[in-house]
Amino acid sequence: MLTLFAALLHAGWNTLLRGGADRLWSMTMMCLTIALACAAAALFLPLPARASWPYALLSALLHVGYNLCLVRSYQWGELGQSYPIARGSSPLMVTCAAAIFAGEKIEFSTLGGITLVSAGILLLAVKGGRLATPGLQYALATGVFIAAYSVVDGIGVRVSGNALSYTLWMGALWGGLMTALYIALRDSKSLLRRRPGVLHAAVGGLVSLVAYGSIIYAMTAAPMGAVSALRETSVLFAAALGYLFLGERLTPRKMLACAVIAAGTLMMG
């Protein structure tokens, strides 16, 4: 239930981002909010174990790459296509990487469920019989970054000794790096100038933090691939939100894909 709740939150902040006019600014405001919230909260917790520090820094760098690819994918494609490609391509990559780098073993039924979830998610992105959308390369690159930071965080949180502390320090690093990059690409005045949508961006940042923090906590005890697949059921919510708020169509193919994803979720138990 925790992972499914995180999936709903994740779809919500992606809908906010896709609906924004200046998505790089919106993403950076989200990250600045994350950095400030994490830095303030981290003061009240002990440091995570030293063994987890390299993982937190690497994850922060990977998150910045993910942010940039996600922004580019939304500049070219609609939420209903770019989001499923990015999210559907990652669970199997996470499963394979977790087996290689973390020594995870996964039951056949769970692997089958993960495969169904990924297939259903990618089916959502099929249009005209093809898995094609403007900015496809950015959506796929986003999926690679998702898989990379998921495995890094899965390993990092398990050696951290404190899941919440690890999440906060990783979030502070991630938000700080993304903010610094924006200032380097543009300027600080552009970032801090009050614009319509600043409240939505700040709320989106907090929602994103809670959503991913829940995922990191779930990975302390559950297989990374299964957690990743459950998280990606957020595409179900994204399809509904895109229909309700962004004027995107909810076709029979999308409803079939949702049924395949639901079947995969049930198969994973």
Coordinates of C-alpha atoms in Angstrom, one line a residue:
M1 CA 0.0 0.0 0.0
L2 CA 2.9 2.4 0.8
T3 CA 4.4 1.9 -2.7
L4 CA 1.0 2.3 -4.4
F5 CA 0.4 5.5 -2.4
A6 CA 3.8 6.7 -3.6
A7 CA 2.8 5.9 -7.2
L8 CA -0.3 8.2 -6.9
L9 CA 1.9 11.0 -5.5
H10 CA 4.5 10.5 -8.2
A11 CA 1.9 10.7 -11.0
G12 CA 0.5 13.9 -9.4
W13 CA 3.8 15.8 -9.4
N14 CA 4.6 14.7 -13.0
T15 CA 1.2 16.1 -14.0
L16 CA 2.1 19.4 -12.4
L17 CA 5.4 19.4 -14.2
R18 CA 3.9 18.5 -17.6
G19 CA 1.3 21.2 -17.3
G20 CA 3.9 23.9 -16.6
A21 CA 5.0 26.5 -19.2
D22 CA 8.7 26.6 -18.2
R23 CA 9.4 23.1 -17.2
L24 CA 13.1 23.5 -16.4
W25 CA 12.2 26.3 -14.0
S26 CA 9.3 24.3 -12.5
M27 CA 11.6 21.3 -12.0
T28 CA 14.3 23.4 -10.4
M29 CA 11.8 25.1 -8.0
M30 CA 10.6 21.6 -7.1
C31 CA 14.3 20.6 -6.4
L32 CA 15.0 23.8 -4.4
T33 CA 12.0 23.1 -2.2
I34 CA 13.3 19.5 -1.7
A35 CA 16.8 20.8 -0.8
L36 CA 15.5 23.3 1.8
A37 CA 13.0 20.8 3.3
C38 CA 15.6 18.0 3.5
A39 CA 18.4 20.3 4.9
A40 CA 16.1 21.6 7.6
A41 CA 14.8 18.1 8.6
A42 CA 18.3 16.5 8.5
L43 CA 19.5 18.8 11.3
F44 CA 17.4 16.8 13.7
L45 CA 18.6 13.3 12.7
P46 CA 22.0 11.6 13.0
L47 CA 24.1 11.3 9.9
P48 CA 23.7 8.1 7.9
A49 CA 26.5 5.6 8.1
R50 CA 29.7 6.7 6.2
A51 CA 29.4 3.7 3.9
S52 CA 26.2 5.2 2.4
W53 CA 27.7 8.6 1.6
P54 CA 29.1 7.8 -1.9
Y55 CA 25.7 6.2 -2.8
A56 CA 23.9 9.4 -1.7
L57 CA 26.1 11.6 -3.8
L58 CA 26.0 9.3 -6.9
S59 CA 22.2 9.1 -6.6
A60 CA 22.0 13.0 -6.4
L61 CA 24.0 13.2 -9.6
L62 CA 21.9 10.6 -11.3
H63 CA 18.7 12.4 -10.2
V64 CA 20.0 15.6 -11.9
G65 CA 20.5 13.7 -15.1
Y66 CA 17.0 12.2 -14.7
N67 CA 15.5 15.7 -14.2
L68 CA 17.1 17.1 -17.4
C69 CA 16.0 14.2 -19.5
L70 CA 12.4 14.3 -18.1
V71 CA 12.1 18.0 -18.8
R72 CA 13.3 17.4 -22.4
S73 CA 10.9 14.5 -22.9
Y74 CA 8.0 16.7 -21.7
Q75 CA 9.0 19.5 -24.0
W76 CA 8.5 17.1 -27.0
G77 CA 5.8 14.6 -26.0
E78 CA 2.6 14.4 -24.1
L79 CA 2.3 13.0 -20.6
G80 CA 0.3 9.9 -21.8
Q81 CA 3.3 8.8 -23.9
S82 CA 6.5 10.1 -22.5
Y83 CA 5.7 9.1 -18.9
P84 CA 4.9 5.4 -19.7
I85 CA 8.0 5.0 -21.8
A86 CA 10.2 6.4 -19.1
R87 CA 8.5 4.5 -16.3
G88 CA 7.9 1.2 -18.2
S89 CA 11.4 0.8 -19.4
S90 CA 12.9 0.8 -15.9
P91 CA 11.5 -2.1 -13.7
L92 CA 13.2 -4.9 -15.6
M93 CA 16.5 -2.9 -15.7
V94 CA 16.2 -2.4 -12.0
T95 CA 15.6 -6.2 -11.5
C96 CA 18.6 -7.1 -13.6
A97 CA 20.9 -4.5 -12.0
A98 CA 19.8 -5.5 -8.5
A99 CA 20.6 -9.1 -9.2
I100 CA 24.1 -8.2 -10.5
F101 CA 25.1 -5.5 -8.0
A102 CA 23.1 -6.4 -4.9
G103 CA 22.8 -10.2 -5.2
E104 CA 19.0 -10.1 -5.1
K105 CA 17.1 -13.2 -6.1
I106 CA 13.5 -13.0 -7.2
E107 CA 10.7 -15.5 -7.4
F108 CA 9.4 -16.5 -10.8
S109 CA 5.9 -15.2 -10.1
T110 CA 7.3 -11.8 -9.0
L111 CA 9.4 -11.7 -12.2
G112 CA 6.3 -12.5 -14.2
G113 CA 4.4 -9.8 -12.5
I114 CA 7.2 -7.2 -13.1
T115 CA 7.2 -8.2 -16.8
L116 CA 3.5 -7.8 -17.1
V117 CA 3.6 -4.4 -15.4
S118 CA 6.4 -3.2 -17.8
A119 CA 4.6 -4.5 -20.8
G120 CA 1.3 -2.9 -19.8
I121 CA 3.0 0.4 -19.1
L122 CA 4.8 0.4 -22.5
L123 CA 1.5 -0.5 -24.2
L124 CA 0.1 2.8 -22.9
A125 CA 2.7 4.6 -25.0
V126 CA 1.9 2.7 -28.3
K127 CA 0.4 5.0 -30.9
G128 CA -0.6 3.9 -34.4
G129 CA 0.9 0.5 -33.8
R130 CA 4.3 1.9 -32.9
L131 CA 6.2 2.8 -29.7
A132 CA 7.1 6.2 -31.1
T133 CA 6.7 9.7 -29.7
P134 CA 8.6 12.9 -30.2
G135 CA 11.5 13.0 -27.9
L136 CA 11.6 9.1 -27.6
Q137 CA 15.3 9.2 -26.9
Y138 CA 14.8 11.5 -23.9
A139 CA 12.0 9.3 -22.5
L140 CA 14.2 6.2 -22.8
A141 CA 17.2 8.0 -21.3
T142 CA 14.9 9.0 -18.4
G143 CA 14.1 5.3 -17.8
V144 CA 17.8 4.5 -17.7
F145 CA 18.4 7.2 -15.1
I146 CA 15.4 5.9 -13.1
A147 CA 16.9 2.4 -13.0
A148 CA 20.4 3.6 -12.1
Y149 CA 19.3 5.8 -9.2
S150 CA 16.8 3.2 -7.9
V151 CA 19.5 0.6 -7.6
V152 CA 22.1 3.0 -6.1
D153 CA 19.5 4.1 -3.5
G154 CA 18.4 0.6 -2.8
I155 CA 22.0 -0.4 -1.9
G156 CA 22.7 2.9 -0.2
V157 CA 19.8 2.9 2.1
R158 CA 20.5 -0.7 3.2
V159 CA 24.0 0.3 4.4
S160 CA 22.9 3.7 5.8
G161 CA 21.6 2.5 9.2
N162 CA 18.8 5.1 8.9
A163 CA 16.5 5.2 5.9
L164 CA 15.1 8.7 6.7
S165 CA 18.4 10.3 7.3
Y166 CA 19.8 8.8 4.0
T167 CA 16.8 10.1 2.1
L168 CA 17.1 13.6 3.5
W169 CA 20.8 13.9 2.8
M170 CA 20.4 12.5 -0.7
G171 CA 17.5 14.9 -1.3
A172 CA 19.5 17.9 0.0
L173 CA 22.4 17.0 -2.4
W174 CA 20.0 16.4 -5.3
G175 CA 18.1 19.6 -4.8
G176 CA 21.3 21.7 -4.3
L177 CA 23.0 20.3 -7.4
M178 CA 19.9 20.9 -9.6
T179 CA 19.6 24.5 -8.3
A180 CA 23.3 25.2 -9.0
L181 CA 23.0 23.8 -12.5
Y182 CA 20.0 26.0 -13.3
I183 CA 21.9 29.1 -12.1
A184 CA 24.8 28.1 -14.2
L185 CA 22.6 27.6 -17.3
R186 CA 20.5 30.7 -16.7
D187 CA 20.9 32.9 -13.6
S188 CA 19.7 33.3 -10.0
K189 CA 17.3 36.2 -10.7
S190 CA 15.4 34.0 -13.2
L191 CA 15.1 31.3 -10.6
L192 CA 13.9 33.5 -7.8
R193 CA 11.6 35.9 -9.7
R194 CA 8.0 35.3 -8.6
R195 CA 6.0 33.7 -11.3
P196 CA 2.5 32.1 -11.6
G197 CA 2.9 28.4 -10.6
V198 CA 5.6 28.9 -7.9
L199 CA 3.2 27.4 -5.3
H200 CA 2.4 24.4 -7.6
A201 CA 6.1 23.8 -8.1
A202 CA 6.9 24.0 -4.4
V203 CA 4.0 21.6 -3.6
G204 CA 5.2 19.3 -6.4
G205 CA 8.6 19.2 -4.8
L206 CA 7.3 18.2 -1.4
V207 CA 5.0 15.6 -3.0
S208 CA 7.9 14.2 -5.0
L209 CA 10.0 14.0 -1.8
V210 CA 7.4 12.1 0.1
A211 CA 6.7 9.8 -2.9
Y212 CA 10.3 8.8 -3.4
G213 CA 11.1 8.7 0.3
S214 CA 8.4 6.1 0.6
I215 CA 10.1 4.1 -2.2
I216 CA 13.5 4.3 -0.6
Y217 CA 12.0 3.0 2.7
A218 CA 10.2 0.2 0.9
M219 CA 13.5 -0.9 -0.7
T220 CA 15.1 -1.5 2.8
A221 CA 13.1 -4.8 3.0
A222 CA 11.6 -5.6 -0.4
P223 CA 13.2 -6.6 -3.7
M224 CA 14.2 -3.5 -5.7
G225 CA 12.7 -4.7 -8.9
A226 CA 9.3 -5.4 -7.3
V227 CA 9.3 -2.0 -5.6
S228 CA 10.2 -0.3 -8.9
A229 CA 7.4 -2.1 -10.7
L230 CA 4.8 -1.2 -8.1
R231 CA 6.0 2.4 -8.2
E232 CA 5.5 2.5 -11.9
T233 CA 1.8 1.7 -11.5
S234 CA 1.8 5.5 -11.2
V235 CA 1.1 5.4 -15.0
L236 CA -2.4 4.3 -14.2
F237 CA -2.9 7.5 -12.2
A238 CA -1.0 9.5 -14.8
A239 CA -3.4 8.3 -17.5
A240 CA -6.4 9.3 -15.4
L241 CA -4.9 12.7 -14.5
G242 CA -3.9 13.4 -18.1
Y243 CA -7.5 12.7 -19.1
L244 CA -9.0 14.8 -16.4
F245 CA -6.7 17.8 -16.3
L246 CA -4.7 17.9 -19.6
G247 CA -7.3 17.0 -22.1
E248 CA -5.6 13.7 -23.2
R249 CA -7.8 10.8 -24.5
L250 CA -8.5 7.6 -22.6
T251 CA -8.7 5.0 -25.3
P252 CA -9.7 1.3 -25.2
R253 CA -6.0 0.5 -25.7
K254 CA -5.1 2.5 -22.6
M255 CA -7.8 0.7 -20.6
L256 CA -6.4 -2.7 -21.8
A257 CA -2.9 -1.6 -20.8
C258 CA -4.2 -0.6 -17.3
A259 CA -5.8 -4.1 -17.0
V260 CA -2.4 -5.8 -17.9
I261 CA -0.7 -3.6 -15.3
A262 CA -3.3 -4.5 -12.7
A263 CA -2.8 -8.2 -13.5
G264 CA 0.9 -7.9 -13.0
T265 CA 0.4 -6.1 -9.7
L266 CA -1.8 -8.9 -8.4
M267 CA 0.7 -11.5 -9.7
M268 CA 3.4 -9.9 -7.6
G269 CA 1.1 -10.2 -4.5

